Amino acid sequence: MRILSIETSCDDTGVTILEAKGGLAKPSFKILADSLASQTIHAEYGGVFPALAKKEHTKNLPILLEKVLKQSKLNKKTKPVDLIAVTYGPGLEPALWTGIVFAQELAKKWDVPIIPVNHMEGHIFSVFGKNKGTFAIKKIKFPLLSLLVSGGHTELVVTGKNLKHKIIGRTLDDAAGEAYDKVARMLGLPYPGGAHISKLAESQRKILRFERLGSATARARGIFQQKNIRTLETQDFSFTFPRPMLKSKNLDFSFSGLKTAVLYFLKDNPSVDKSKVAMEFENAVVDTLVYKTKKAIEEYKAETLIVGGGVSANKHLKRELKKITKGKNFLTPTKELSRDNSIMIGMAGYLRYSQNKKNTIKPQKLKAQGDLKLG
Ligand code: KG4
Ligand code: ZN
């Protein structure tokens, strides 16, 4: 079947047409056309403005639709697709509504059903996708554990064979990506800042690898090993930031204290090397994410680990997660599919539709749910 998928939950407008077959038993996909418009306009404000995002999505959607219909050579068909998949949450409600209204109009015009998609479920299934060509989802070993890390979310999710999700841990305040963006701002880096911090941190790690094993480092190494902190090889012990929530018994996260620690440190040390701050901040975030993920793998006996969402593009995070998943499956999305996109929405839509055709919804009943949860 052919599916048109739409993503407008934040500041990326995505429209994809894909061909899907095989049902839940043997799902496979072919990208017929894909188009993504990123709203760089928010960069000058240092964050996403819902009203501005809405305006941009409204402008982009018809342009992207025309592009994908033309690309897939389906523009002359009166009913180019069999199903429309659209993100209905979580995200910014004014932005979500633009995709929903657009989907409703097309569903009426083409007389096709709509399948509503949870954006976070899209991030989970993104690891099975590619941004062009054909691909199949290989047999998944359950239970599946997903670490979802983006600008709006940081959560650990367990998924069973029936594709039922359960959130087992989440951030109590800032999302990991949000902390990256805020610290990037403190360091005078452009928005969104995750990739910029990561680049600085990686360059600093390279320098440290040359200099490491000084006596002070070796001493501190002992202390940190006892605390089970993983980023030892690339730790500069001239200053450290806190690893929040490591002592808590649950699987929750918190990043606002870390962000504040960076803020005060920068106030007291205005001439500090930015790359060192970036590296130590990233080490603190990754240590925390990896520590809780390891705990969750053990507690839930997960066979497969997935990391999804914008922050999953982070090299250091992937490197450290790989170390704790020896003997298990560890799946990460391609760079293109780690960020928001509509390919993952089409894939999730197809799987939900294959599970039960009754998962579709009457267009007029569809509503945006900004705080939609998995499960
Ligand atoms: O999933 P996403 O594209 O949008 C949301 O749904 O939020 O995630 C965007 C977030 C931003 O906070 C951005 O700074 C962060 O992902 N990000 C990164 C990296 N690339 C993007 N964070 C750390 N390291 C990266 N390489
Ligand atoms: Zn996202």
Coordinates of C-alpha atoms and ligand atoms in Angstrom, one line a residue:
M1 CA 0.0 0.0 0.0
R2 CA 1.1 3.6 -0.6
I3 CA 1.2 6.0 2.4
L4 CA 1.6 9.7 2.6
S5 CA 3.1 10.8 5.9
I6 CA 3.2 14.2 7.5
E7 CA 5.4 15.6 10.4
T8 CA 4.9 19.1 11.9
S9 CA 5.4 18.6 15.6
C10 CA 8.2 21.1 16.1
D11 CA 10.2 23.1 13.6
D12 CA 10.7 20.6 10.8
T13 CA 8.1 20.2 8.1
G14 CA 8.2 16.7 6.6
V15 CA 6.2 15.0 3.8
T16 CA 7.0 11.5 2.5
I17 CA 5.3 9.0 0.2
L18 CA 6.3 5.5 0.8
E19 CA 5.2 2.1 -0.4
A20 CA 4.8 -0.5 2.4
K21 CA 4.2 -4.2 2.4
G22 CA 4.6 -7.4 4.5
G23 CA 2.4 -6.4 7.5
L24 CA 3.7 -6.8 11.0
A25 CA 5.3 -10.2 10.2
K26 CA 7.6 -8.9 7.5
P27 CA 7.4 -5.2 7.1
S28 CA 9.3 -3.6 4.2
F29 CA 9.3 -0.1 2.7
K30 CA 10.3 1.8 -0.4
I31 CA 10.7 5.5 -0.3
L32 CA 9.0 6.9 -3.4
A33 CA 9.6 10.6 -2.5
D34 CA 10.7 12.5 0.6
S35 CA 10.9 16.2 1.4
L36 CA 11.9 18.0 4.6
A37 CA 12.0 21.7 5.3
S38 CA 13.9 22.9 8.4
Q39 CA 12.9 26.2 9.8
T40 CA 16.2 28.0 10.3
I41 CA 14.3 31.1 11.1
H42 CA 14.1 30.1 14.8
A43 CA 17.9 30.2 15.1
E44 CA 18.0 34.0 15.5
Y45 CA 15.7 33.7 18.5
G46 CA 17.5 30.9 20.2
G47 CA 14.4 28.6 20.5
V48 CA 11.3 27.5 18.6
F49 CA 8.4 30.0 18.5
P50 CA 5.1 28.1 18.2
A51 CA 3.3 30.8 16.2
L52 CA 6.2 31.2 13.9
A53 CA 6.5 27.4 13.5
K54 CA 2.8 27.3 12.6
K55 CA 3.2 29.9 10.0
E56 CA 6.1 28.2 8.4
H57 CA 4.4 24.8 8.3
T58 CA 1.3 26.2 6.7
K59 CA 3.5 27.8 4.0
N60 CA 5.7 24.7 3.5
L61 CA 3.1 21.9 3.5
P62 CA 1.5 22.5 0.1
I63 CA 4.9 23.1 -1.5
L64 CA 6.3 19.8 -0.1
L65 CA 3.2 17.9 -1.1
E66 CA 3.5 19.1 -4.7
K67 CA 7.2 18.2 -4.6
V68 CA 6.7 14.6 -3.4
L69 CA 3.7 14.0 -5.7
K70 CA 5.8 15.1 -8.7
Q71 CA 8.9 13.2 -7.5
S72 CA 6.9 10.0 -7.1
K73 CA 5.1 10.6 -10.4
L74 CA 1.8 10.3 -8.6
N75 CA 0.6 13.8 -9.3
K76 CA -1.9 12.9 -12.0
K77 CA -3.7 10.3 -9.8
T78 CA -7.0 11.2 -8.2
K79 CA -6.2 8.9 -5.3
P80 CA -2.4 8.8 -5.1
V81 CA -2.1 7.0 -1.8
D82 CA -4.2 4.5 0.3
L83 CA -3.5 5.9 3.7
I84 CA -2.3 9.2 5.4
A85 CA -0.2 9.0 8.5
V86 CA 0.2 12.2 10.5
T87 CA 1.9 13.1 13.8
Y88 CA -0.8 14.2 16.4
G89 CA 1.6 14.5 19.4
P90 CA 3.6 15.2 21.4
G91 CA 4.8 18.6 20.3
L92 CA 3.8 22.2 19.9
E93 CA 0.0 22.2 19.5
P94 CA -0.2 25.0 17.0
A95 CA 2.4 23.2 14.9
L96 CA 0.8 19.8 15.2
W97 CA -2.6 21.3 14.1
T98 CA -1.2 22.5 10.8
G99 CA -0.2 18.9 9.8
I100 CA -3.6 17.5 11.1
V101 CA -5.7 20.0 9.2
F102 CA -3.7 19.4 6.1
A103 CA -4.1 15.6 6.5
Q104 CA -7.9 16.1 7.1
E105 CA -8.3 18.0 3.9
L106 CA -6.4 15.5 1.8
A107 CA -8.2 12.5 3.4
K108 CA -11.5 14.1 2.4
K109 CA -10.3 15.0 -1.1
W110 CA -8.8 11.5 -1.8
D111 CA -11.3 9.6 0.4
V112 CA -8.6 7.7 2.3
P113 CA -8.3 6.9 6.0
I114 CA -6.0 8.6 8.5
I115 CA -3.7 6.9 10.9
P116 CA -2.6 9.1 13.8
V117 CA 1.1 8.6 14.8
N118 CA 2.8 9.3 18.1
H119 CA 6.0 11.2 17.3
M120 CA 8.0 9.3 19.9
E121 CA 7.0 6.0 18.4
G122 CA 8.3 7.4 15.1
H123 CA 11.7 8.0 16.8
I124 CA 11.7 4.3 18.0
F125 CA 11.0 2.9 14.5
S126 CA 13.4 5.4 12.9
V127 CA 16.3 3.0 13.6
F128 CA 14.9 0.6 11.0
G129 CA 14.7 3.2 8.3
K130 CA 16.8 4.7 5.5
N131 CA 16.2 8.0 3.8
K132 CA 16.0 6.5 0.3
G133 CA 15.6 3.2 -1.5
T134 CA 14.1 0.1 -0.1
F135 CA 14.6 -1.6 3.3
A136 CA 13.0 -4.2 5.6
I137 CA 12.6 -4.5 9.3
K138 CA 14.5 -7.5 10.4
K139 CA 13.3 -9.7 13.2
I140 CA 13.4 -7.8 16.5
K141 CA 14.5 -9.4 19.7
F142 CA 12.1 -8.4 22.5
P143 CA 12.0 -6.9 25.1
L144 CA 13.0 -3.7 23.4
L145 CA 14.4 -0.8 25.4
S146 CA 14.5 2.6 23.8
L147 CA 16.4 5.6 25.1
L148 CA 14.6 8.6 23.4
V149 CA 16.6 11.8 23.6
S150 CA 15.5 14.9 21.9
G151 CA 15.0 18.6 22.4
G152 CA 11.7 18.0 24.2
H153 CA 12.1 14.5 25.6
T154 CA 14.4 12.2 27.5
E155 CA 12.8 8.9 28.3
L156 CA 13.4 5.2 28.7
V157 CA 10.7 3.1 27.1
V158 CA 10.2 -0.7 27.2
T159 CA 8.3 -2.2 24.2
G160 CA 6.9 -5.7 24.3
K161 CA 6.0 -8.1 21.4
N162 CA 2.5 -6.6 21.1
L163 CA 4.1 -3.2 20.4
K164 CA 2.8 -2.0 23.7
H165 CA 5.1 0.7 25.2
K166 CA 5.7 1.5 28.9
I167 CA 7.7 4.5 30.0
I168 CA 10.0 3.4 32.8
G169 CA 12.1 6.6 33.2
R170 CA 11.9 10.2 32.2
T171 CA 13.4 13.5 32.9
L172 CA 12.0 15.4 35.8
D173 CA 12.9 18.8 34.3
D174 CA 14.9 19.6 31.1
A175 CA 15.3 17.2 28.2
A176 CA 18.9 16.3 27.3
G177 CA 18.7 18.2 24.0
E178 CA 17.3 21.2 25.8
A179 CA 20.2 21.2 28.2
Y180 CA 22.6 21.0 25.3
D181 CA 20.9 23.9 23.6
K182 CA 20.9 26.0 26.8
V183 CA 24.6 25.3 27.6
A184 CA 25.4 26.0 23.9
R185 CA 23.8 29.4 24.4
M186 CA 25.9 30.1 27.5
L187 CA 29.0 29.3 25.5
G188 CA 27.9 31.6 22.7
L189 CA 27.3 28.8 20.2
P190 CA 24.5 28.9 17.6
Y191 CA 21.0 27.3 18.1
P192 CA 20.3 24.4 18.1
G193 CA 23.6 23.8 19.9
G194 CA 23.8 20.0 20.4
A195 CA 26.0 19.3 17.4
H196 CA 28.2 22.4 18.1
I197 CA 28.9 21.3 21.7
S198 CA 29.6 17.8 20.5
K199 CA 32.1 19.0 17.9
L200 CA 34.0 21.1 20.5
A201 CA 33.9 18.2 23.0
E202 CA 35.2 15.7 20.4
S203 CA 38.2 18.0 19.6
Q204 CA 39.0 18.3 23.3
R205 CA 38.9 14.6 23.7
K206 CA 41.4 14.2 21.0
I207 CA 43.8 16.5 22.7
L208 CA 43.3 14.8 26.1
R209 CA 43.9 11.4 24.6
F210 CA 47.4 12.6 23.9
E211 CA 48.0 14.1 27.3
R212 CA 46.2 11.6 29.5
L213 CA 47.6 9.5 32.3
G214 CA 49.1 12.4 34.2
S215 CA 49.5 11.6 37.9
A216 CA 46.5 13.7 39.0
T217 CA 44.3 12.0 36.4
A218 CA 45.4 8.6 37.5
R219 CA 44.5 9.4 41.1
A220 CA 41.1 10.7 40.2
R221 CA 40.6 7.7 37.9
G222 CA 40.5 5.5 41.0
I223 CA 37.8 7.6 42.6
F224 CA 35.7 7.8 39.5
Q225 CA 36.0 4.1 38.8
Q226 CA 34.5 3.4 42.2
K227 CA 31.6 5.5 41.3
N228 CA 31.1 3.6 38.1
I229 CA 31.5 6.5 35.8
R230 CA 32.3 5.6 32.3
T231 CA 33.9 8.4 30.5
L232 CA 37.2 8.1 32.3
E233 CA 39.6 8.0 29.4
T234 CA 38.5 11.4 28.4
Q235 CA 37.9 13.1 31.7
D236 CA 39.8 16.3 32.5
F237 CA 39.9 16.5 36.2
S238 CA 40.7 20.2 36.5
F239 CA 37.0 20.6 37.0
T240 CA 33.9 18.4 37.0
F241 CA 30.2 18.9 36.7
P242 CA 27.6 16.9 38.6
R243 CA 26.1 13.6 37.3
P244 CA 22.5 14.2 38.5
M245 CA 20.3 11.4 39.8
L246 CA 23.0 8.7 39.7
K247 CA 22.2 7.9 43.3
S248 CA 18.4 7.7 42.8
K249 CA 16.9 4.3 42.8
N250 CA 14.6 5.0 39.9
L251 CA 15.3 5.4 36.2
D252 CA 14.5 9.1 36.0
F253 CA 16.8 11.9 34.8
S254 CA 17.3 15.5 35.7
F255 CA 19.4 18.0 33.7
S256 CA 18.5 21.4 35.1
G257 CA 21.0 21.2 38.0
L258 CA 23.8 20.3 35.6
K259 CA 22.8 23.3 33.4
T260 CA 22.9 25.6 36.5
A261 CA 26.3 24.2 37.6
V262 CA 27.7 25.1 34.1
L263 CA 26.2 28.6 34.4
Y264 CA 27.8 29.3 37.8
F265 CA 31.1 27.8 36.7
L266 CA 31.2 30.1 33.6
K267 CA 30.4 33.1 35.8
D268 CA 33.3 32.3 38.1
N269 CA 35.7 31.3 35.3
P270 CA 34.9 33.6 32.3
S271 CA 38.2 32.9 30.6
V272 CA 37.9 29.1 30.7
D273 CA 38.5 27.1 27.5
K274 CA 35.1 26.5 26.0
S275 CA 36.1 23.1 24.6
K276 CA 36.9 21.9 28.1
V277 CA 33.5 23.0 29.3
A278 CA 31.8 21.4 26.3
M279 CA 33.6 18.1 26.9
E280 CA 32.9 17.9 30.7
F281 CA 29.2 18.9 30.2
E282 CA 28.9 16.2 27.5
N283 CA 30.6 13.6 29.7
A284 CA 28.2 14.4 32.5
V285 CA 25.1 14.1 30.3
V286 CA 26.4 10.9 28.7
D287 CA 27.5 9.3 32.0
T288 CA 24.0 9.9 33.3
L289 CA 22.2 8.6 30.2
V290 CA 24.4 5.5 30.0
Y291 CA 24.2 4.7 33.7
K292 CA 20.4 4.7 33.8
T293 CA 20.2 2.9 30.5
K294 CA 22.5 0.1 31.8
K295 CA 20.3 -0.2 34.9
A296 CA 17.2 -0.4 32.7
I297 CA 18.7 -3.1 30.5
E298 CA 19.4 -5.2 33.5
E299 CA 16.1 -4.6 35.3
Y300 CA 14.0 -5.3 32.2
K301 CA 16.3 -7.9 30.7
A302 CA 16.2 -6.0 27.4
E303 CA 17.5 -7.9 24.3
T304 CA 17.6 -4.9 22.0
L305 CA 18.6 -1.3 22.8
I306 CA 17.4 1.5 20.5
V307 CA 18.5 5.1 20.8
G308 CA 16.5 7.7 19.0
G309 CA 15.8 11.4 18.7
G310 CA 18.0 14.3 17.8
V311 CA 20.6 13.7 20.6
S312 CA 21.1 10.1 19.2
A313 CA 23.3 11.7 16.6
N314 CA 25.9 12.3 19.4
K315 CA 29.1 10.3 18.8
H316 CA 30.1 10.1 22.4
L317 CA 26.7 8.8 23.5
K318 CA 26.7 6.1 20.8
R319 CA 30.3 5.1 21.6
E320 CA 29.5 4.7 25.3
L321 CA 26.1 2.9 24.8
K322 CA 27.9 0.4 22.5
K323 CA 30.1 -0.6 25.4
I324 CA 27.1 -1.6 27.6
T325 CA 25.3 -3.6 24.9
K326 CA 27.8 -6.3 24.2
G327 CA 26.0 -9.5 23.2
K328 CA 22.8 -7.6 22.6
N329 CA 21.4 -5.7 19.6
F330 CA 22.1 -2.0 19.6
L331 CA 20.3 0.0 17.0
T332 CA 20.8 3.7 16.1
P333 CA 19.2 5.7 13.3
T334 CA 21.1 7.1 10.4
K335 CA 22.1 10.8 10.8
E336 CA 19.2 11.9 8.5
L337 CA 16.6 9.9 10.6
S338 CA 17.9 10.9 14.0
R339 CA 16.3 14.3 13.6
D340 CA 12.6 14.9 13.1
N341 CA 11.4 13.6 9.8
S342 CA 8.3 12.1 8.1
I343 CA 9.8 8.8 7.0
M344 CA 9.7 7.5 10.6
I345 CA 6.1 8.7 10.8
G346 CA 5.1 6.7 7.7
M347 CA 6.8 3.6 9.1
A348 CA 5.1 3.9 12.4
G349 CA 1.8 4.6 10.7
Y350 CA 2.1 1.4 8.6
L351 CA 3.0 -0.8 11.6
R352 CA 0.0 0.6 13.6
Y353 CA -2.3 0.1 10.6
S354 CA -1.0 -3.4 10.1
Q355 CA -1.6 -4.2 13.8
N356 CA -5.2 -3.2 13.5
K357 CA -7.0 -1.5 10.7
K358 CA -9.3 0.0 13.4
N359 CA -6.4 2.1 14.5
T360 CA -7.4 4.6 11.8
I361 CA -9.5 7.6 12.9
K362 CA -12.3 9.6 11.3
P363 CA -10.6 12.7 10.0
Q364 CA -13.0 15.1 11.9
K365 CA -12.2 13.2 15.2
L366 CA -8.4 13.8 15.0
K367 CA -7.0 16.3 17.5
A368 CA -3.6 17.5 18.4
Q369 CA -2.3 16.3 21.8
G370 CA 0.8 18.3 22.8
D371 CA 1.5 16.2 25.8
L372 CA 0.7 12.8 24.3
K373 CA 2.5 10.0 26.1
L374 CA 3.7 6.6 24.8
G375 CA 1.8 3.6 26.2
Ligands
KG4_1 O1 14.5 15.0 17.7 P1 14.8 16.4 17.4 O2 15.3 16.7 16.0 O3 13.7 17.4 17.7 C1 12.9 17.3 18.8 O4 11.9 16.5 18.7 O5 13.2 17.9 19.8 O6 16.0 16.8 18.5 C2 16.6 18.1 18.4 C3 17.7 18.2 19.6 C4 18.2 19.6 19.8 O7 18.2 19.9 21.2 C5 19.7 19.4 19.3 O8 20.6 20.3 20.0 C6 20.0 18.0 19.6 O9 18.8 17.3 19.3 N1 21.1 17.5 18.9 C7 22.2 17.0 19.5 C8 23.1 16.6 18.4 N2 22.5 16.8 17.2 C9 21.2 17.3 17.5 N3 22.6 16.9 20.8 C10 23.8 16.4 21.0 N4 24.7 16.0 20.1 C11 24.4 16.1 18.8 N5 25.3 15.6 17.8
ZN2 ZN 11.6 14.5 17.7

